[in-house]
mmCIF file of C-alpha atoms and ligand atoms in Angstrom:
data_model
loop_
_atom_site.group_PDB
_atom_site.id
_atom_site.type_symbol
_atom_site.label_atom_id
_atom_site.label_comp_id
_atom_site.label_asym_id
_atom_site.label_seq_id
_atom_site.Cartn_x
_atom_site.Cartn_y
_atom_site.Cartn_z
ATOM 1 C CA MET O 1 64.780 -238.401 -28.563
ATOM 2 C CA LEU O 2 68.906 -238.852 -28.881
ATOM 3 C CA VAL O 3 70.320 -242.293 -27.002
ATOM 4 C CA CYS O 4 73.699 -243.783 -26.477
ATOM 5 C CA SER O 5 74.806 -247.074 -27.972
ATOM 6 C CA ARG O 6 77.135 -247.371 -24.656
ATOM 7 C CA CYS O 7 74.641 -246.368 -21.275
ATOM 8 C CA GLY O 8 71.219 -245.802 -22.311
ATOM 9 C CA PHE O 9 70.702 -242.130 -21.865
ATOM 10 C CA ARG O 10 68.412 -240.376 -23.069
ATOM 11 C CA TYR O 11 68.399 -236.770 -24.605
ATOM 12 C CA PRO O 12 66.321 -233.975 -26.622
ATOM 13 C CA GLU O 13 66.548 -234.290 -30.633
ATOM 14 C CA GLU O 14 68.800 -231.277 -30.313
ATOM 15 C CA PHE O 15 72.512 -231.339 -31.832
ATOM 16 C CA ARG O 16 75.082 -233.071 -30.636
ATOM 17 C CA LEU O 17 77.742 -236.071 -31.683
ATOM 18 C CA ARG O 18 78.676 -238.229 -28.452
ATOM 19 C CA CYS O 19 76.709 -238.523 -25.023
ATOM 20 C CA ASP O 20 78.451 -237.472 -21.823
ATOM 21 C CA CYS O 21 79.650 -240.755 -21.371
ATOM 22 C CA GLY O 22 81.932 -240.987 -24.719
ATOM 23 C CA GLY O 23 79.356 -243.632 -25.986
ATOM 24 C CA THR O 24 78.000 -242.903 -29.711
ATOM 25 C CA LEU O 25 74.038 -241.650 -29.934
ATOM 26 C CA PHE O 26 70.913 -242.490 -32.134
ATOM 27 C CA VAL O 27 67.824 -241.208 -33.106
ATOM 28 C CA GLU O 28 64.839 -243.212 -31.421
ATOM 29 C CA LYS O 29 61.028 -242.447 -32.714
ATOM 30 C CA ASN O 30 57.877 -243.496 -32.538
ATOM 31 C CA ILE O 31 56.017 -244.374 -35.678
ATOM 32 C CA SER O 32 51.927 -244.846 -34.892
ATOM 33 C CA GLY O 33 50.920 -246.338 -37.505
ATOM 34 C CA ARG O 34 51.861 -249.464 -40.147
ATOM 35 C CA PHE O 35 54.670 -248.548 -42.247
ATOM 36 C CA GLY O 36 52.472 -247.853 -45.557
ATOM 37 C CA GLU O 37 49.766 -245.412 -43.775
ATOM 38 C CA ASN O 38 53.223 -243.417 -42.529
ATOM 39 C CA LEU O 39 54.610 -242.616 -46.647
ATOM 40 C CA ARG O 40 54.018 -239.101 -48.511
ATOM 41 C CA ASN O 41 53.149 -238.532 -51.386
ATOM 42 C CA HIS O 42 56.640 -237.342 -53.071
ATOM 43 C CA PHE O 43 58.597 -239.275 -54.938
ATOM 44 C CA ASP O 44 61.882 -238.838 -53.597
ATOM 45 C CA ILE O 45 63.119 -238.119 -50.003
ATOM 46 C CA ARG O 46 60.931 -236.736 -48.680
ATOM 47 C CA ARG O 47 58.565 -239.815 -48.933
ATOM 48 C CA TYR O 48 60.381 -241.343 -45.544
ATOM 49 C CA LEU O 49 59.761 -237.714 -44.216
ATOM 50 C CA SER O 50 57.285 -239.408 -41.335
ATOM 51 C CA PHE O 51 60.313 -241.603 -40.407
ATOM 52 C CA LEU O 52 63.033 -238.745 -40.194
ATOM 53 C CA PRO O 53 64.196 -236.840 -37.196
ATOM 54 C CA VAL O 54 63.406 -233.112 -39.349
ATOM 55 C CA SER O 55 60.697 -230.076 -39.398
ATOM 56 C CA GLU O 56 58.955 -229.231 -42.648
ATOM 57 C CA GLY O 57 59.284 -225.838 -42.261
ATOM 58 C CA HIS O 58 63.730 -226.671 -41.926
ATOM 59 C CA LEU O 59 64.460 -228.436 -45.308
ATOM 60 C CA PRO O 60 66.947 -227.967 -47.248
ATOM 61 C CA VAL O 61 66.375 -226.989 -50.804
ATOM 62 C CA ILE O 62 68.215 -230.134 -52.661
ATOM 63 C CA ILE O 63 66.755 -233.462 -52.541
ATOM 64 C CA PRO O 64 67.792 -236.681 -53.219
ATOM 65 C CA ALA O 65 66.848 -239.039 -55.042
ATOM 66 C CA ILE O 66 64.484 -242.662 -54.454
ATOM 67 C CA THR O 67 68.142 -243.584 -56.605
ATOM 68 C CA PRO O 68 66.755 -247.309 -59.422
ATOM 69 C CA ILE O 69 68.107 -250.922 -58.509
ATOM 70 C CA VAL O 70 69.128 -252.939 -61.256
ATOM 71 C CA GLU O 71 68.476 -256.695 -61.028
ATOM 72 C CA LEU O 72 71.088 -259.248 -62.736
ATOM 73 C CA ALA O 73 71.470 -262.637 -62.762
ATOM 74 C CA LEU O 74 75.196 -263.021 -61.986
ATOM 75 C CA ASP O 75 77.133 -265.955 -60.132
ATOM 76 C CA GLY O 76 74.003 -268.671 -59.495
ATOM 77 C CA VAL O 77 72.778 -265.543 -57.399
ATOM 78 C CA ASN O 78 70.139 -262.511 -58.273
ATOM 79 C CA VAL O 79 71.949 -259.545 -57.692
ATOM 80 C CA LEU O 80 69.904 -256.329 -56.821
ATOM 81 C CA PHE O 81 72.634 -253.179 -57.826
ATOM 82 C CA LYS O 82 71.432 -249.788 -56.335
ATOM 83 C CA LEU O 83 72.825 -247.633 -58.031
ATOM 84 C CA GLU O 84 73.366 -244.844 -55.191
ATOM 85 C CA TYR O 85 75.869 -243.024 -57.058
ATOM 86 C CA LEU O 86 73.193 -241.408 -58.817
ATOM 87 C CA GLN O 87 72.035 -238.850 -56.375
ATOM 88 C CA PRO O 88 73.024 -235.282 -56.333
ATOM 89 C CA THR O 89 76.512 -234.870 -55.426
ATOM 90 C CA GLY O 90 76.884 -238.523 -56.992
ATOM 91 C CA SER O 91 77.171 -240.737 -53.551
ATOM 92 C CA PHE O 92 74.695 -242.015 -50.903
ATOM 93 C CA LYS O 93 75.978 -239.243 -48.138
ATOM 94 C CA ASP O 94 73.422 -236.827 -49.681
ATOM 95 C CA ARG O 95 70.466 -239.059 -48.573
ATOM 96 C CA GLY O 96 72.627 -238.305 -44.303
ATOM 97 C CA THR O 97 73.087 -234.737 -45.459
ATOM 98 C CA TYR O 98 69.812 -234.092 -45.627
ATOM 99 C CA VAL O 99 68.736 -234.731 -42.596
ATOM 100 C CA THR O 100 71.796 -233.099 -40.807
ATOM 101 C CA ILE O 101 71.553 -230.042 -42.799
ATOM 102 C CA ALA O 102 67.947 -230.210 -41.814
ATOM 103 C CA LYS O 103 69.019 -229.992 -38.189
ATOM 104 C CA LEU O 104 71.788 -227.538 -38.380
ATOM 105 C CA MET O 105 68.395 -224.972 -40.043
ATOM 106 C CA LYS O 106 66.407 -225.842 -37.648
ATOM 107 C CA GLU O 107 69.414 -224.380 -34.665
ATOM 108 C CA GLY O 108 70.259 -222.004 -36.551
ATOM 109 C CA LEU O 109 73.814 -222.921 -37.137
ATOM 110 C CA THR O 110 76.105 -221.198 -40.119
ATOM 111 C CA GLU O 111 79.340 -222.773 -39.348
ATOM 112 C CA VAL O 112 80.378 -225.911 -39.841
ATOM 113 C CA VAL O 113 83.687 -228.446 -39.473
ATOM 114 C CA LEU O 114 83.500 -231.867 -41.319
ATOM 115 C CA ASP O 115 86.452 -233.988 -41.792
ATOM 116 C CA SER O 116 85.482 -236.255 -44.908
ATOM 117 C CA SER O 117 88.124 -238.438 -48.156
ATOM 118 C CA GLY O 118 85.597 -236.689 -50.112
ATOM 119 C CA ASN O 119 81.927 -237.304 -51.094
ATOM 120 C CA ALA O 120 80.840 -236.666 -47.795
ATOM 121 C CA ALA O 121 82.366 -232.937 -47.505
ATOM 122 C CA LEU O 122 81.284 -232.572 -52.030
ATOM 123 C CA SER O 123 78.223 -233.522 -50.427
ATOM 124 C CA LEU O 124 77.795 -231.246 -47.594
ATOM 125 C CA ALA O 125 79.470 -228.436 -49.452
ATOM 126 C CA ALA O 126 76.580 -228.365 -51.936
ATOM 127 C CA PHE O 127 73.551 -228.791 -49.356
ATOM 128 C CA SER O 128 75.082 -225.685 -47.142
ATOM 129 C CA LYS O 129 75.728 -223.633 -49.792
ATOM 130 C CA ALA O 130 71.712 -222.840 -50.301
ATOM 131 C CA ALA O 131 71.188 -223.555 -46.294
ATOM 132 C CA GLY O 132 73.527 -220.407 -45.943
ATOM 133 C CA ILE O 133 75.762 -222.329 -44.027
ATOM 134 C CA SER O 134 79.627 -222.236 -44.206
ATOM 135 C CA VAL O 135 81.927 -224.702 -43.607
ATOM 136 C CA HIS O 136 85.559 -225.287 -43.257
ATOM 137 C CA ILE O 137 86.669 -229.093 -44.712
ATOM 138 C CA PHE O 138 89.348 -231.011 -43.639
ATOM 139 C CA VAL O 139 90.816 -234.206 -46.120
ATOM 140 C CA PRO O 140 93.054 -236.007 -46.306
ATOM 141 C CA ALA O 141 96.272 -234.758 -48.860
ATOM 142 C CA LEU O 142 95.890 -237.523 -50.741
ATOM 143 C CA THR O 143 92.040 -236.997 -52.046
ATOM 144 C CA SER O 144 91.717 -236.978 -55.263
ATOM 145 C CA SER O 145 91.951 -234.286 -57.620
ATOM 146 C CA GLY O 146 89.395 -234.793 -58.971
ATOM 147 C CA LYS O 147 87.484 -233.310 -56.061
ATOM 148 C CA LEU O 148 89.607 -231.414 -54.174
ATOM 149 C CA GLU O 149 88.968 -228.999 -56.764
ATOM 150 C CA LEU O 150 84.782 -229.542 -56.607
ATOM 151 C CA LEU O 151 85.431 -228.742 -53.169
ATOM 152 C CA LYS O 152 87.387 -225.850 -54.164
ATOM 153 C CA ARG O 153 84.599 -224.801 -56.883
ATOM 154 C CA LEU O 154 81.263 -225.091 -53.734
ATOM 155 C CA GLY O 155 83.174 -222.276 -52.018
ATOM 156 C CA THR O 156 84.658 -224.572 -48.788
ATOM 157 C CA GLU O 157 87.519 -223.315 -47.091
ATOM 158 C CA LEU O 158 89.555 -226.297 -47.259
ATOM 159 C CA HIS O 159 91.896 -227.742 -44.715
ATOM 160 C CA VAL O 160 94.587 -229.898 -46.595
ATOM 161 C CA ILE O 161 96.191 -231.590 -44.130
ATOM 162 C CA ASP O 162 99.390 -234.550 -45.072
ATOM 163 C CA GLY O 163 98.737 -236.981 -42.751
ATOM 164 C CA SER O 164 96.735 -240.610 -42.323
ATOM 165 C CA ARG O 165 92.987 -240.525 -42.699
ATOM 166 C CA MET O 166 93.020 -240.563 -38.692
ATOM 167 C CA GLU O 167 95.299 -237.851 -37.792
ATOM 168 C CA VAL O 168 92.734 -235.168 -40.339
ATOM 169 C CA HIS O 169 89.624 -236.795 -38.461
ATOM 170 C CA ARG O 170 92.321 -235.179 -35.207
ATOM 171 C CA ALA O 171 93.169 -231.774 -36.681
ATOM 172 C CA ALA O 172 88.893 -231.100 -37.528
ATOM 173 C CA ILE O 173 88.219 -232.025 -34.163
ATOM 174 C CA GLU O 174 91.046 -230.124 -32.508
ATOM 175 C CA PHE O 175 90.497 -226.943 -35.218
ATOM 176 C CA ALA O 176 86.092 -227.254 -34.047
ATOM 177 C CA GLU O 177 87.416 -226.523 -30.349
ATOM 178 C CA ARG O 178 89.568 -223.930 -30.733
ATOM 179 C CA ARG O 179 87.526 -221.599 -33.268
ATOM 180 C CA GLY O 180 84.063 -222.862 -31.486
ATOM 181 C CA ILE O 181 82.651 -224.138 -34.176
ATOM 182 C CA THR O 182 80.094 -227.482 -35.060
ATOM 183 C CA TYR O 183 81.862 -230.122 -36.012
ATOM 184 C CA VAL O 184 79.349 -232.372 -38.079
ATOM 185 C CA SER O 185 81.480 -235.308 -38.487
ATOM 186 C CA HIS O 186 79.640 -238.052 -40.097
ATOM 187 C CA TRP O 187 81.292 -240.567 -38.715
ATOM 188 C CA LEU O 188 79.673 -239.560 -34.804
ATOM 189 C CA ASN O 189 76.220 -238.014 -36.434
ATOM 190 C CA PRO O 190 73.092 -239.609 -35.314
ATOM 191 C CA TYR O 191 71.290 -237.625 -37.832
ATOM 192 C CA PHE O 192 73.685 -238.774 -40.921
ATOM 193 C CA ILE O 193 72.361 -242.477 -40.358
ATOM 194 C CA GLU O 194 68.946 -241.599 -40.209
ATOM 195 C CA GLY O 195 69.345 -240.221 -44.033
ATOM 196 C CA THR O 196 70.660 -243.298 -44.540
ATOM 197 C CA LYS O 197 68.615 -246.013 -43.305
ATOM 198 C CA THR O 198 65.846 -244.343 -45.974
ATOM 199 C CA ILE O 199 68.026 -246.613 -48.491
ATOM 200 C CA ALA O 200 66.716 -250.190 -46.727
ATOM 201 C CA PHE O 201 62.758 -248.715 -47.383
ATOM 202 C CA GLU O 202 63.784 -248.446 -50.832
ATOM 203 C CA VAL O 203 64.343 -251.588 -51.434
ATOM 204 C CA TYR O 204 61.584 -253.266 -49.767
ATOM 205 C CA GLU O 205 59.505 -251.556 -51.179
ATOM 206 C CA SER O 206 60.549 -251.902 -54.428
ATOM 207 C CA ALA O 207 62.382 -255.409 -54.381
ATOM 208 C CA GLY O 208 61.287 -256.736 -50.385
ATOM 209 C CA VAL O 209 63.558 -258.028 -48.006
ATOM 210 C CA PRO O 210 67.378 -259.551 -49.738
ATOM 211 C CA ASP O 211 69.126 -262.857 -48.447
ATOM 212 C CA TYR O 212 72.391 -260.323 -48.307
ATOM 213 C CA VAL O 213 73.299 -256.738 -47.773
ATOM 214 C CA LEU O 214 77.470 -256.514 -49.057
ATOM 215 C CA VAL O 215 77.752 -252.938 -47.732
ATOM 216 C CA PRO O 216 81.684 -250.889 -48.068
ATOM 217 C CA THR O 217 82.463 -250.143 -44.520
ATOM 218 C CA GLY O 218 84.727 -247.847 -42.992
ATOM 219 C CA SER O 219 83.203 -245.244 -40.604
ATOM 220 C CA GLY O 220 80.017 -247.626 -41.101
ATOM 221 C CA SER O 221 77.536 -244.646 -41.635
ATOM 222 C CA LEU O 222 76.425 -246.784 -44.441
ATOM 223 C CA PHE O 223 75.992 -249.904 -42.908
ATOM 224 C CA ILE O 224 74.272 -249.141 -39.639
ATOM 225 C CA GLY O 225 71.855 -246.869 -41.917
ATOM 226 C CA LEU O 226 71.130 -249.868 -43.826
ATOM 227 C CA TRP O 227 70.414 -251.969 -40.471
ATOM 228 C CA LYS O 228 69.050 -249.436 -38.839
ATOM 229 C CA GLY O 229 66.056 -248.895 -41.578
ATOM 230 C CA PHE O 230 65.546 -252.828 -42.256
ATOM 231 C CA SER O 231 65.460 -253.028 -38.074
ATOM 232 C CA GLU O 232 62.251 -250.408 -38.106
ATOM 233 C CA LEU O 233 60.659 -252.112 -40.796
ATOM 234 C CA LYS O 234 60.821 -255.242 -38.226
ATOM 235 C CA LYS O 235 59.353 -253.304 -35.241
ATOM 236 C CA MET O 236 56.713 -251.825 -36.852
ATOM 237 C CA GLY O 237 55.884 -255.604 -38.199
ATOM 238 C CA GLU O 238 56.631 -255.024 -42.085
ATOM 239 C CA ILE O 239 58.700 -257.325 -42.278
ATOM 240 C CA ASP O 240 60.029 -260.655 -39.854
ATOM 241 C CA ARG O 241 63.858 -261.100 -40.320
ATOM 242 C CA LEU O 242 66.880 -259.345 -41.161
ATOM 243 C CA PRO O 243 69.095 -259.891 -44.177
ATOM 244 C CA HIS O 244 72.351 -260.780 -43.360
ATOM 245 C CA PHE O 245 75.533 -258.456 -43.243
ATOM 246 C CA VAL O 246 78.333 -258.499 -44.856
ATOM 247 C CA ALA O 247 81.065 -255.746 -43.728
ATOM 248 C CA VAL O 248 83.227 -254.756 -46.805
ATOM 249 C CA GLN O 249 86.048 -253.637 -45.778
ATOM 250 C CA ALA O 250 89.627 -252.813 -47.622
ATOM 251 C CA SER O 251 93.064 -254.363 -47.129
ATOM 252 C CA GLY O 252 95.143 -252.857 -44.312
ATOM 253 C CA TYR O 253 92.180 -251.034 -42.682
ATOM 254 C CA GLU O 254 89.341 -253.961 -41.523
ATOM 255 C CA SER O 255 88.394 -253.051 -38.471
ATOM 256 C CA LEU O 256 86.085 -255.690 -37.918
ATOM 257 C CA CYS O 257 88.332 -258.527 -39.279
ATOM 258 C CA LYS O 258 92.401 -259.114 -39.092
ATOM 259 C CA ARG O 259 93.821 -256.486 -40.154
ATOM 260 C CA SER O 260 96.461 -257.211 -43.540
ATOM 261 C CA GLU O 261 99.494 -256.248 -44.206
ATOM 262 C CA GLU O 262 99.017 -254.796 -47.909
ATOM 263 C CA LYS O 263 97.076 -251.424 -47.402
ATOM 264 C CA SER O 264 94.654 -250.707 -50.488
ATOM 265 C CA HIS O 265 95.227 -247.221 -52.634
ATOM 266 C CA LEU O 266 91.977 -248.066 -54.567
ATOM 267 C CA ALA O 267 89.335 -247.667 -52.215
ATOM 268 C CA GLU O 268 89.553 -244.136 -50.258
ATOM 269 C CA GLY O 269 85.929 -244.230 -49.436
ATOM 270 C CA ILE O 270 86.498 -246.469 -46.252
ATOM 271 C CA ALA O 271 90.130 -246.185 -45.225
ATOM 272 C CA ILE O 272 88.927 -245.302 -41.656
ATOM 273 C CA PRO O 273 91.400 -247.952 -39.348
ATOM 274 C CA GLU O 274 89.373 -246.782 -35.907
ATOM 275 C CA PRO O 275 85.434 -245.608 -36.786
ATOM 276 C CA PRO O 276 84.094 -244.685 -33.457
ATOM 277 C CA ARG O 277 80.560 -247.295 -34.278
ATOM 278 C CA LEU O 278 82.378 -250.264 -34.163
ATOM 279 C CA GLU O 279 80.856 -251.848 -31.318
ATOM 280 C CA GLU O 280 77.170 -251.328 -32.627
ATOM 281 C CA MET O 281 78.806 -252.592 -36.133
ATOM 282 C CA ARG O 282 79.970 -255.442 -33.867
ATOM 283 C CA LYS O 283 76.309 -255.990 -32.587
ATOM 284 C CA ILE O 284 74.686 -255.721 -35.777
ATOM 285 C CA LEU O 285 77.648 -258.848 -37.288
ATOM 286 C CA ILE O 286 75.985 -260.804 -34.658
ATOM 287 C CA GLU O 287 72.722 -260.102 -34.581
ATOM 288 C CA THR O 288 72.449 -260.669 -38.061
ATOM 289 C CA GLU O 289 74.828 -263.758 -39.000
ATOM 290 C CA GLY O 290 76.814 -261.433 -40.422
ATOM 291 C CA LYS O 291 79.939 -261.226 -41.440
ATOM 292 C CA CYS O 292 83.299 -259.206 -42.541
ATOM 293 C CA MET O 293 85.768 -259.428 -45.089
ATOM 294 C CA SER O 294 88.224 -257.416 -47.246
ATOM 295 C CA VAL O 295 89.126 -257.303 -50.707
ATOM 296 C CA GLY O 296 92.625 -255.990 -51.787
ATOM 297 C CA ASP O 297 93.236 -253.805 -55.555
ATOM 298 C CA ALA O 298 94.086 -256.501 -57.951
ATOM 299 C CA GLU O 299 90.163 -258.017 -56.836
ATOM 300 C CA ILE O 300 88.663 -253.972 -56.675
ATOM 301 C CA ALA O 301 90.554 -253.281 -59.940
ATOM 302 C CA GLU O 302 89.003 -256.309 -61.954
ATOM 303 C CA ALA O 303 85.317 -255.222 -60.332
ATOM 304 C CA ILE O 304 85.363 -251.844 -60.971
ATOM 305 C CA ARG O 305 86.574 -252.737 -65.226
ATOM 306 C CA TRP O 306 83.606 -255.523 -64.880
ATOM 307 C CA LEU O 307 80.918 -252.471 -63.643
ATOM 308 C CA TRP O 308 82.149 -249.737 -65.706
ATOM 309 C CA GLU O 309 81.801 -252.209 -68.515
ATOM 310 C CA TRP O 310 78.224 -253.040 -67.987
ATOM 311 C CA GLY O 311 78.053 -249.192 -67.127
ATOM 312 C CA PHE O 312 78.021 -248.529 -64.021
ATOM 313 C CA ILE O 313 80.716 -245.849 -64.097
ATOM 314 C CA VAL O 314 81.166 -245.953 -60.454
ATOM 315 C CA GLU O 315 84.578 -244.736 -57.870
ATOM 316 C CA PRO O 316 86.471 -247.649 -56.590
ATOM 317 C CA THR O 317 85.202 -248.313 -53.313
ATOM 318 C CA SER O 318 82.560 -249.360 -55.015
ATOM 319 C CA ALA O 319 83.550 -252.283 -56.662
ATOM 320 C CA THR O 320 84.465 -253.268 -53.880
ATOM 321 C CA VAL O 321 81.282 -255.416 -52.439
ATOM 322 C CA LEU O 322 81.398 -257.075 -55.704
ATOM 323 C CA ALA O 323 84.916 -257.847 -55.312
ATOM 324 C CA ALA O 324 83.021 -259.668 -52.275
ATOM 325 C CA LEU O 325 80.184 -261.213 -53.322
ATOM 326 C CA TRP O 326 82.737 -263.347 -56.383
ATOM 327 C CA ARG O 327 84.678 -264.421 -53.514
ATOM 328 C CA LEU O 328 81.574 -264.930 -51.325
ATOM 329 C CA ARG O 329 80.191 -267.452 -53.833
ATOM 330 C CA LYS O 330 83.276 -269.176 -54.386
ATOM 331 C CA ASP O 331 83.638 -270.555 -51.299
ATOM 332 C CA GLY O 332 80.342 -271.039 -50.364
ATOM 333 C CA SER O 333 78.862 -268.644 -48.155
ATOM 334 C CA VAL O 334 76.054 -266.958 -50.084
ATOM 335 C CA PRO O 335 74.453 -270.099 -51.709
ATOM 336 C CA GLU O 336 72.713 -270.163 -54.464
ATOM 337 C CA GLY O 337 69.598 -268.314 -55.515
ATOM 338 C CA SER O 338 70.022 -265.763 -53.163
ATOM 339 C CA LYS O 339 69.169 -262.204 -52.998
ATOM 340 C CA VAL O 340 72.006 -260.389 -52.945
ATOM 341 C CA LEU O 341 72.033 -256.450 -52.031
ATOM 342 C CA LEU O 342 74.824 -254.468 -53.657
ATOM 343 C CA PRO O 343 74.566 -250.826 -53.341
ATOM 344 C CA LEU O 344 76.525 -248.723 -55.558
ATOM 345 C CA THR O 345 77.926 -245.644 -53.491
ATOM 346 C CA GLY O 346 79.843 -243.370 -55.605
ATOM 347 C CA SER O 347 79.902 -241.915 -58.650
ATOM 348 C CA GLY O 348 83.791 -242.855 -61.499
ATOM 349 C CA LEU O 349 82.168 -239.747 -62.521
ATOM 350 C CA LYS O 350 84.501 -237.309 -60.349
ATOM 351 C CA LEU O 351 87.338 -239.969 -60.776
ATOM 352 C CA THR O 352 88.778 -241.425 -64.379
ATOM 353 C CA GLN O 353 92.590 -241.645 -63.649
ATOM 354 C CA GLY O 354 93.875 -245.145 -63.311
ATOM 355 C CA ILE O 355 91.240 -247.306 -63.652
HETATM 356 ZN ZN1 ZN B 401 76.309 -242.696 -22.385
#
């Protein structure tokens, strides 16, 4: 079942991005029994199939992994680094793509359009190949050359748009409407969030409930997914509290806190000034007594150097959460001894220039 976040209208579980009222949609699935009783005997994302809106006969060939958690005592807190950059195409997006492709396969859709700054596009391109789905990708001209090269090799039809991220978004929608091709925006797609919520299940199974979750936040596909995962655990009676959610945004692209004048060039994955799921994210900040904060390039550069020195080969967008944690520790907003989840979202192997 799909439910509108604005008017509450319900739709059958089909591939759909918005309600007729314009509101964004989310998936509602009734789970009977306890969390543990519903776990499958797989050691990858299929462990959580019972909680996902997919059909067993239509599952993608490529399978996202259960990623490791590295625990480090850092700055007086217990940090849980979740190594999402170890997914098949090097980012957490593979989880959302997995559920999305399963849905597209079920509906027999064979051609799709997506706009992306890189990681979501790479993920969709790789998963689509084996499913026989052809992919049009709209990317900003400033996308790193390594990602563009990979997209070409994965056989996508690439549309490079010389404009802002929002202009790329509008160009993709216009193209999809004109050509009558399915647009699969991960900003809007409710199935994408179903995939990212599985990170919360994994964290819970191996490390319990964190006190704080710091998330690189642009479109909110990870922020909302993590919240949904922990919320479903709470709904199942498995946990009795949610972590505090901190939305970490890139300087100059803030949507949940005050917009800075200086623009980040490093955090390309979250340079999204007008995300469509803004209202949902605001509600999460209130519900979890969380907060929004933004970090600039100088802090991101320092954090990524630290991460690389420790052997975490991530891209700059991933480093935003460490920069944020340092500041939150300095101003005392995250108390000593807290358990803090820092998802490391994207691989640095696609991007070595300028680091
Ligand atoms: Zn609606």
